[in-house]
mmCIF file of C-alpha atoms in Angstrom:
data_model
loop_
_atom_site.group_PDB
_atom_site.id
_atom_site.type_symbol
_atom_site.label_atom_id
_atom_site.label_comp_id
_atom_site.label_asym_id
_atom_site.label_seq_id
_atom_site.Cartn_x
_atom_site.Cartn_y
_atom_site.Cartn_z
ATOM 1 C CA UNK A 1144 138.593 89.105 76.796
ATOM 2 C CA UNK A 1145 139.065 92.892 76.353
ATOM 3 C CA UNK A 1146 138.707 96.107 78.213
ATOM 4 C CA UNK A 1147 135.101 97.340 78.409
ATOM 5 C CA UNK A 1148 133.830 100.726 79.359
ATOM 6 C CA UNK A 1149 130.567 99.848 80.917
ATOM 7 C CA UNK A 1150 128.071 102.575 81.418
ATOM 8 C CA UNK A 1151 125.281 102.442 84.199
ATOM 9 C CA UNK A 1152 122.537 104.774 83.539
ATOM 10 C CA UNK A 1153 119.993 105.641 86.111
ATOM 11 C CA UNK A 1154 116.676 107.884 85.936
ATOM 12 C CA UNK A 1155 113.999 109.067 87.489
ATOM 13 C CA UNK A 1156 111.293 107.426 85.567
ATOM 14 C CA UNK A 1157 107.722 109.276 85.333
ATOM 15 C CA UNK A 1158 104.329 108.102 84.165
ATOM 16 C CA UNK A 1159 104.386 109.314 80.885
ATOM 17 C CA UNK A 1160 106.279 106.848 78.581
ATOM 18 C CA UNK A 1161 106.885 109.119 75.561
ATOM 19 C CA UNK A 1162 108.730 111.477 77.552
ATOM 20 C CA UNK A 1163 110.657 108.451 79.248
ATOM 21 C CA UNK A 1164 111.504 107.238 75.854
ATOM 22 C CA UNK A 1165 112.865 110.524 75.301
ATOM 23 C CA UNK A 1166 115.583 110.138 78.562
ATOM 24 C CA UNK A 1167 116.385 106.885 77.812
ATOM 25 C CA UNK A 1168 117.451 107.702 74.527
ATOM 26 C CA UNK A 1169 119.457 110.558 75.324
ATOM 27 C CA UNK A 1170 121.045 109.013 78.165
ATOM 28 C CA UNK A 1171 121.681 106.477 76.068
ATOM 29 C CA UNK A 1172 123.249 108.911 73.858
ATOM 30 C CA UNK A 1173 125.408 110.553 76.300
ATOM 31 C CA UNK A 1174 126.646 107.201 78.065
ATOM 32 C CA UNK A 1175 128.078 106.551 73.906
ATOM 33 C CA UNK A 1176 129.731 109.680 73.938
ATOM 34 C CA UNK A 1177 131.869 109.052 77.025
ATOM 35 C CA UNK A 1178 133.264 106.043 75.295
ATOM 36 C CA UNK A 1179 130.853 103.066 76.306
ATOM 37 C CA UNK A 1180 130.828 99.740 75.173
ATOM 38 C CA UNK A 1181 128.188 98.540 76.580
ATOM 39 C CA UNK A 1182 124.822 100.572 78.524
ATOM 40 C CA UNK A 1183 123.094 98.855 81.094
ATOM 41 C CA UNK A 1184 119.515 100.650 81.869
ATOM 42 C CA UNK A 1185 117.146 100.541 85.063
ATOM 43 C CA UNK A 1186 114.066 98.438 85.999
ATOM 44 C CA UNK A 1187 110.951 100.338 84.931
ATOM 45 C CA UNK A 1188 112.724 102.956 83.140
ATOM 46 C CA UNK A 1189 109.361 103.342 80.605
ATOM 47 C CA UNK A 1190 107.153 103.710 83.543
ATOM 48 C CA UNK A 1191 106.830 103.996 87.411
ATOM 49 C CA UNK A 1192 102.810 104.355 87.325
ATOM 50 C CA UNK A 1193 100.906 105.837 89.860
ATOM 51 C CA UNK A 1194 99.657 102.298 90.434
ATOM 52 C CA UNK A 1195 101.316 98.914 90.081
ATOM 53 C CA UNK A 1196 98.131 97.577 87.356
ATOM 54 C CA UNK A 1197 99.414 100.842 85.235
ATOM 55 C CA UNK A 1198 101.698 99.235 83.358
ATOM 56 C CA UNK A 1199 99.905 96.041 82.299
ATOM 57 C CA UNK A 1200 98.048 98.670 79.819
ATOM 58 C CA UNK A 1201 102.141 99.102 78.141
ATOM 59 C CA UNK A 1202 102.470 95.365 77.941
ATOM 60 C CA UNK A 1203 104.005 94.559 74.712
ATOM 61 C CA UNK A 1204 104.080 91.331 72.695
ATOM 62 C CA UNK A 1205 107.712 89.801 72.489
ATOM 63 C CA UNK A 1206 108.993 91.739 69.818
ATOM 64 C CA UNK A 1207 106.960 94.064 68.607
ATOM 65 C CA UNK A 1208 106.017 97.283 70.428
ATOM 66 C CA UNK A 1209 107.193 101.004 70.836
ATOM 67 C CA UNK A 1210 109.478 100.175 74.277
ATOM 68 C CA UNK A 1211 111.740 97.463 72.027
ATOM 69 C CA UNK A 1212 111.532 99.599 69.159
ATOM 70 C CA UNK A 1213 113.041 102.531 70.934
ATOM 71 C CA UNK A 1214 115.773 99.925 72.501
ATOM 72 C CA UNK A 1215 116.946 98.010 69.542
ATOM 73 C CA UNK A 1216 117.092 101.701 67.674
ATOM 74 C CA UNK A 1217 119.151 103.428 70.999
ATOM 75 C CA UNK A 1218 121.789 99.972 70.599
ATOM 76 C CA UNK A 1219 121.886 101.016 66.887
ATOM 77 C CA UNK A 1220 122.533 104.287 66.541
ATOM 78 C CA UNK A 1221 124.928 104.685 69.610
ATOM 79 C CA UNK A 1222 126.666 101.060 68.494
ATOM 80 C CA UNK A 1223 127.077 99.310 71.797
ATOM 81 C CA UNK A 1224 125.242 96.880 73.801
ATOM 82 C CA UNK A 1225 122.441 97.626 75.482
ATOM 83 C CA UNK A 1226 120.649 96.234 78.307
ATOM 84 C CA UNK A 1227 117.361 97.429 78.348
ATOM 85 C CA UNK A 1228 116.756 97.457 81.962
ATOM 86 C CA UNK A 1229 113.225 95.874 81.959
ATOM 87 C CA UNK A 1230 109.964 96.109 79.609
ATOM 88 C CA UNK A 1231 106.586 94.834 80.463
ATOM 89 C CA UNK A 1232 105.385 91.881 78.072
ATOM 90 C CA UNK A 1233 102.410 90.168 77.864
ATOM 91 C CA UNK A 1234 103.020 87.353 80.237
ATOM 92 C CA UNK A 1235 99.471 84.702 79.247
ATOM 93 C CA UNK A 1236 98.009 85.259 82.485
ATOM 94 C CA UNK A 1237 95.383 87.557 82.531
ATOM 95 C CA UNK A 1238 96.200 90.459 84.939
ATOM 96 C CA UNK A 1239 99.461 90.127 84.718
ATOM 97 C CA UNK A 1240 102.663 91.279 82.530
ATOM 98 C CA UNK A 1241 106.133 89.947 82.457
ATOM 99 C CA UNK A 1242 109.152 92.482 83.921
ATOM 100 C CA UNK A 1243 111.458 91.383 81.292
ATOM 101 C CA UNK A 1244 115.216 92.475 80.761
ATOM 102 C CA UNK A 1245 115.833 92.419 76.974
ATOM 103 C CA UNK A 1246 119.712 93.052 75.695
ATOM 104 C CA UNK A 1247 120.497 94.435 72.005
ATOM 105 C CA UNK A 1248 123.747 94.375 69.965
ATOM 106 C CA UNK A 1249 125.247 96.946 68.351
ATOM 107 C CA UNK A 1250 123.396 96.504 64.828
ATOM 108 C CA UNK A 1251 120.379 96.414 67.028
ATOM 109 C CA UNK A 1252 119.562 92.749 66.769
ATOM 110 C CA UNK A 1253 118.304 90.644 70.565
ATOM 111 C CA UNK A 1254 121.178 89.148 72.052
ATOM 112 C CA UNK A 1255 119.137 87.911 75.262
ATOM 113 C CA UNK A 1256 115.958 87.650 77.206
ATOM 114 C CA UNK A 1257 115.286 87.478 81.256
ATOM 115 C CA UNK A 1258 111.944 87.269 82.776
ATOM 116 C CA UNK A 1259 112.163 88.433 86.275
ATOM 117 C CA UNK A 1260 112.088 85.338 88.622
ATOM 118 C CA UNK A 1261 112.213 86.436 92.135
ATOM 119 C CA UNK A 1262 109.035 88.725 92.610
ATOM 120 C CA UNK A 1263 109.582 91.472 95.156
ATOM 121 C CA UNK A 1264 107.408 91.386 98.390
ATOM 122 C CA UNK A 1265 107.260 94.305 101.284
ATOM 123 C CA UNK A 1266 104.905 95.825 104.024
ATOM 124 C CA UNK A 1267 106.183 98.039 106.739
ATOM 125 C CA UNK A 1268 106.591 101.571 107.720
ATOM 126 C CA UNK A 1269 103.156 102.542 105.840
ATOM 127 C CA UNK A 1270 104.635 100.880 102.471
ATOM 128 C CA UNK A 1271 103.378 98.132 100.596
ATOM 129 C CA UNK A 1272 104.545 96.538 97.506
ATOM 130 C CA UNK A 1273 103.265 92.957 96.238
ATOM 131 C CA UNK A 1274 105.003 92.484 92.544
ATOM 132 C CA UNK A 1275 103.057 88.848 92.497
ATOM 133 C CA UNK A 1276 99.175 91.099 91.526
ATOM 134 C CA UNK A 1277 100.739 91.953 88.743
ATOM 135 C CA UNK A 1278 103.563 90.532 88.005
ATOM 136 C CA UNK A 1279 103.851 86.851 86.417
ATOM 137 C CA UNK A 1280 106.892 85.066 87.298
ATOM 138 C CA UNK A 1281 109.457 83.809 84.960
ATOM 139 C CA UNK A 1282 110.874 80.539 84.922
ATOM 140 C CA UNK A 1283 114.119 80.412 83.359
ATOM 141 C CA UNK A 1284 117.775 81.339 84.447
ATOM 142 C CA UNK A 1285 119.143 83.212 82.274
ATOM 143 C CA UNK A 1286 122.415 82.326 80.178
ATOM 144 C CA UNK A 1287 124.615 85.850 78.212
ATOM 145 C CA UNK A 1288 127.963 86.581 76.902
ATOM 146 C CA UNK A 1289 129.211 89.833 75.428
ATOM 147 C CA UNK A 1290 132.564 90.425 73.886
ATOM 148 C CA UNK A 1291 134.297 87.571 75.384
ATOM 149 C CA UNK A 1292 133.020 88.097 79.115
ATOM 150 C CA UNK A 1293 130.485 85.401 80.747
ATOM 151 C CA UNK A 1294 127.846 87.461 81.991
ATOM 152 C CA UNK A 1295 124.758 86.756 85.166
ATOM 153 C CA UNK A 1296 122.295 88.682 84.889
ATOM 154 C CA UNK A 1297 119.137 89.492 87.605
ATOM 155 C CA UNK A 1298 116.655 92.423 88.041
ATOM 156 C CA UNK A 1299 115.955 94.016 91.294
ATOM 157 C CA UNK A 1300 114.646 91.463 94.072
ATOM 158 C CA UNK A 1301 116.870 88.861 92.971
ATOM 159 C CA UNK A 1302 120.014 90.511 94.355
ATOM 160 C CA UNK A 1303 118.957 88.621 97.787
ATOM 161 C CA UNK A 1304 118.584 85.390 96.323
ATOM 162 C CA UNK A 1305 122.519 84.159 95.910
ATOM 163 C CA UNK A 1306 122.020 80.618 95.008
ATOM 164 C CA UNK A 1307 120.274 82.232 92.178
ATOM 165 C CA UNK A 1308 123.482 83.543 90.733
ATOM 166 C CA UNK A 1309 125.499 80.878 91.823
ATOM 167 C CA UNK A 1310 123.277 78.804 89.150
ATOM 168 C CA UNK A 1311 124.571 81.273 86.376
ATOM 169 C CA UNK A 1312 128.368 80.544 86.761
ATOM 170 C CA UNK A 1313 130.819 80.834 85.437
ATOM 171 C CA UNK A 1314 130.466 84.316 84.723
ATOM 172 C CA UNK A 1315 132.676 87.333 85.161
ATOM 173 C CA UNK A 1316 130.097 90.309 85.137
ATOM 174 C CA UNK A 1317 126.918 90.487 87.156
ATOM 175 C CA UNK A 1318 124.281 92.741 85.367
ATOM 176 C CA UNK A 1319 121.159 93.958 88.045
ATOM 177 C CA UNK A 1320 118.618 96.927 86.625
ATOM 178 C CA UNK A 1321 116.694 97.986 89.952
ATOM 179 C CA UNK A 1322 114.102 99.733 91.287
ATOM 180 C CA UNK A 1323 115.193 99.345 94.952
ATOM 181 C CA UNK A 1324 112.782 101.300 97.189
ATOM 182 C CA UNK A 1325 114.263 104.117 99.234
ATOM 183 C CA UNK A 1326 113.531 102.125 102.547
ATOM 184 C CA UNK A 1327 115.180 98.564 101.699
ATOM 185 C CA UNK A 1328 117.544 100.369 99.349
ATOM 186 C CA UNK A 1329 119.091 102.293 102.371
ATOM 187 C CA UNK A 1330 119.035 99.300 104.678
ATOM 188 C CA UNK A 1331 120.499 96.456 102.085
ATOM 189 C CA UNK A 1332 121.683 98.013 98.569
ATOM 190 C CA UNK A 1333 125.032 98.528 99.074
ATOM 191 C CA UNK A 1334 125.918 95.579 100.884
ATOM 192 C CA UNK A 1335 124.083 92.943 98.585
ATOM 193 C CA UNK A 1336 125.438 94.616 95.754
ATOM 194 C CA UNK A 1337 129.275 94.458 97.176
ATOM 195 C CA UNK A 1338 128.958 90.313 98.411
ATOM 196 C CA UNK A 1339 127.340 89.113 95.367
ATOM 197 C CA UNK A 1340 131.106 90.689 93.926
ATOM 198 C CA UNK A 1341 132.855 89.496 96.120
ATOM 199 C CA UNK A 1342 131.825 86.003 96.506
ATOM 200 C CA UNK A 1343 131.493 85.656 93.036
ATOM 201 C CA UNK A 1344 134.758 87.288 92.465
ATOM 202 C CA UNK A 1345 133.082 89.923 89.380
ATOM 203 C CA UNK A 1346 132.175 92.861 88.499
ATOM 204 C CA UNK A 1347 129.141 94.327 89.237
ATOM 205 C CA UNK A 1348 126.696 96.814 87.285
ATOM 206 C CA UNK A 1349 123.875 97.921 89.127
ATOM 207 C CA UNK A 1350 121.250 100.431 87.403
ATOM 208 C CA UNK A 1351 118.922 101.896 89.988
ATOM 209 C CA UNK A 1352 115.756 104.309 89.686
ATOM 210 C CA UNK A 1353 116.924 107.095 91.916
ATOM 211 C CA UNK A 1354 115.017 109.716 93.308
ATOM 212 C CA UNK A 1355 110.988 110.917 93.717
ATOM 213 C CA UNK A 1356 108.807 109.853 90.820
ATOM 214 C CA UNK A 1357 105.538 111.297 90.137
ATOM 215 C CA UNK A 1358 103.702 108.375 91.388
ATOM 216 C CA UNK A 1359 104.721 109.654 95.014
ATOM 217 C CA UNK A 1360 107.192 106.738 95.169
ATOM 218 C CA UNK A 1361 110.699 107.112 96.054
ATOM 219 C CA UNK A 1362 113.494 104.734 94.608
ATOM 220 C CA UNK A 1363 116.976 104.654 96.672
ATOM 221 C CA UNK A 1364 119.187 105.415 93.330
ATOM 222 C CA UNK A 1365 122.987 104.872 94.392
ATOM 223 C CA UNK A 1366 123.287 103.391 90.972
ATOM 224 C CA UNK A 1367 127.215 101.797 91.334
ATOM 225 C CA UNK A 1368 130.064 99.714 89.648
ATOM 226 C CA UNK A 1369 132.201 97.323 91.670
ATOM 227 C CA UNK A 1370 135.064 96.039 90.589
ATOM 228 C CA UNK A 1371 135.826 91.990 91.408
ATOM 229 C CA UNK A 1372 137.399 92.650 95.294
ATOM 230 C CA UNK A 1373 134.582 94.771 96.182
ATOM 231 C CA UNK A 1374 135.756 98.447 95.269
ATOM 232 C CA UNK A 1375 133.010 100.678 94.014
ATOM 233 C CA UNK A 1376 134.431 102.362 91.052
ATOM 234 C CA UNK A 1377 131.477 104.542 90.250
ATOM 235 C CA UNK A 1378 128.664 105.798 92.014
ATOM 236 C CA UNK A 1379 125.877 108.284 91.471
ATOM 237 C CA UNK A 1380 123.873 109.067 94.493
ATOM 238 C CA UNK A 1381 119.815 110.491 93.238
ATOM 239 C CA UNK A 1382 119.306 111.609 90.228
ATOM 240 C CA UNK A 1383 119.472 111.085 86.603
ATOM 241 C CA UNK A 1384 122.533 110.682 85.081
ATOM 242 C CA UNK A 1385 125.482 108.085 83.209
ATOM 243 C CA UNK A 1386 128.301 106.477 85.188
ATOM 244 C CA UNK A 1387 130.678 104.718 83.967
ATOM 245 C CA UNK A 1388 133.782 102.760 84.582
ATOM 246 C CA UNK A 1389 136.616 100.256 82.779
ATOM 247 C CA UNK A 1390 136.174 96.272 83.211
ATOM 248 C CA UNK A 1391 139.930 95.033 83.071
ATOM 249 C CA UNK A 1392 140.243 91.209 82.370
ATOM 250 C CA UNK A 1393 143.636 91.394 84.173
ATOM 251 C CA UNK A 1394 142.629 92.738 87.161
ATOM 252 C CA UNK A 1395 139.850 90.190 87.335
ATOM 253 C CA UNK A 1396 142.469 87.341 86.711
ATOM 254 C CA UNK A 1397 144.728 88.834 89.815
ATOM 255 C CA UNK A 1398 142.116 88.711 91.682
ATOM 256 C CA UNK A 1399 140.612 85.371 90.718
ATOM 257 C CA UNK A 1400 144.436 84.157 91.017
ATOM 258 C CA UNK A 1401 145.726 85.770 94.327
ATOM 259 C CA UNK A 1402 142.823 84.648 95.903
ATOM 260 C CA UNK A 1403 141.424 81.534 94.268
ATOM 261 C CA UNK A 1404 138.147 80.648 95.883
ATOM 262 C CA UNK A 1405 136.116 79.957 93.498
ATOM 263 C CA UNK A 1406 138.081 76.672 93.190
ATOM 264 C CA UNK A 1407 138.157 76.457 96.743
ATOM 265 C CA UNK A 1408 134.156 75.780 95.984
ATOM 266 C CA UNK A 1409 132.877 72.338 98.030
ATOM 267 C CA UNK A 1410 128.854 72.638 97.237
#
């Protein structure tokens, strides 16, 4: 394993998707120029809609379509790894798309594919949000590695759901695009974020929509890499913008090795 400089990229997506191609790629762009090796993009970053059927007009085949395109071409040009935060894909059930996180190389071939599993459900303090109308669910856990490291990976909701990521180890990176609303994102973000790296002893790269989108919505941001004992390394608040921060293989080993307990593991 080597050093990586992972960058974590988070926007304020809008409901045009030309112009959102447009900040992707030159976030994309800048997050090269500070020395990344790898990119790791939000949940939604080609669209928040003004409604949740909005996007199932974008849906793209697996493949083909403007949203990979523009992906596979960002990985390319700015030669490191990209993951593409999530796309929506035409899931076979009418009415509804798959929230897919697709992950490009630096020649800008597909390294991986994850449908979204857990499908995020909330009503309270005049919000609601039911991912299931439009939102098929995926059924596969998702398997990655890049440069050496063992990667999870999840999108959004499934930050609650531990067992989840427990089913992807080993792994020494955890990889989350998000959309977390302002409301849960305030209440929970932060401290899912730091036990799944802790208890999983990794580091964690969390890409977050952060701020008020034209839809009226407004996504908690706080965008953040932790390191394997729970430090936050980097952090950007609201707003667009790139973070980014070194993975170090040695100080994942120390603390893997001063505190083993992952092998302490009974169930």
């Amino acid at each position: 394993m080597q050093n990586i400089r992972a960058a974590v990229i988070q926007t304020v997506s809008t409901t045009d998707p030309e112009a959102n191609i447009r900040t992707m790629r030159r976030l994309v762009r800048q997050a090269a120029d500070a020395g990344a090796d790898w990119a790791v993009l939000p949940e939604y970053w080609p669209l928040m809609g003004r409604s949740d059927s909005d996007k199932l007009a974008l849906a793209e085949p697996f493949g083909v379509g403007r949203f990979q395109t523009a992906l596979s071409q960002a990985a390319a040009e700015c030669r490191l790894i990209l993951f593409g935060g999530t796309v929506p894909l035409h899931s076979g059930d009418a009415g509804k798309v798959l929230n897919t996180m697709l992950v490009y190389g630096r020649g800008g071939e597909l390294l991986g594919r994850y449908d979204k599993m857990h499908l995020f459900g909330y009503s309270g303090l005049g919000e609601r949000y039911a991912e299931a109308d439009t939102i098929a669910a995926g059924t596969s856990v998702p398997q990655l590695a890049a440069d050496g490291w063992l990667l999870a990976q999840g999108i959004c909701y499934d930050l609650r759901f531990p067992e989840f990521f427990r089913a992807q180890a080993p792994f020494d990176a955890l990889v989350l695009p998000a959309a977390f609303t302002h409301t849960t994102g305030r209440a929970h973000w932060e401290l899912l974020l730091r036990a799944r790296a802790v208890e999983n002893q990794c580091y964690v790269l969390a890409a977050g929509q952060g701020g008020h989108h034209q839809s009226g919505r407004r996504t908690f941001g706080h965008s953040m890499i932790i390191d394997p004992w729970g430090d936050t390394l980097a952090l950007l608040p609201e707003g667009e913008g790139v973070i980014t921060a070194t993975l170090d293989p040695v100080r994942l080993h120390s603390v893997r090795t001063r505190l083993p307990a992952l092998s302490h593991r009974i169930l």
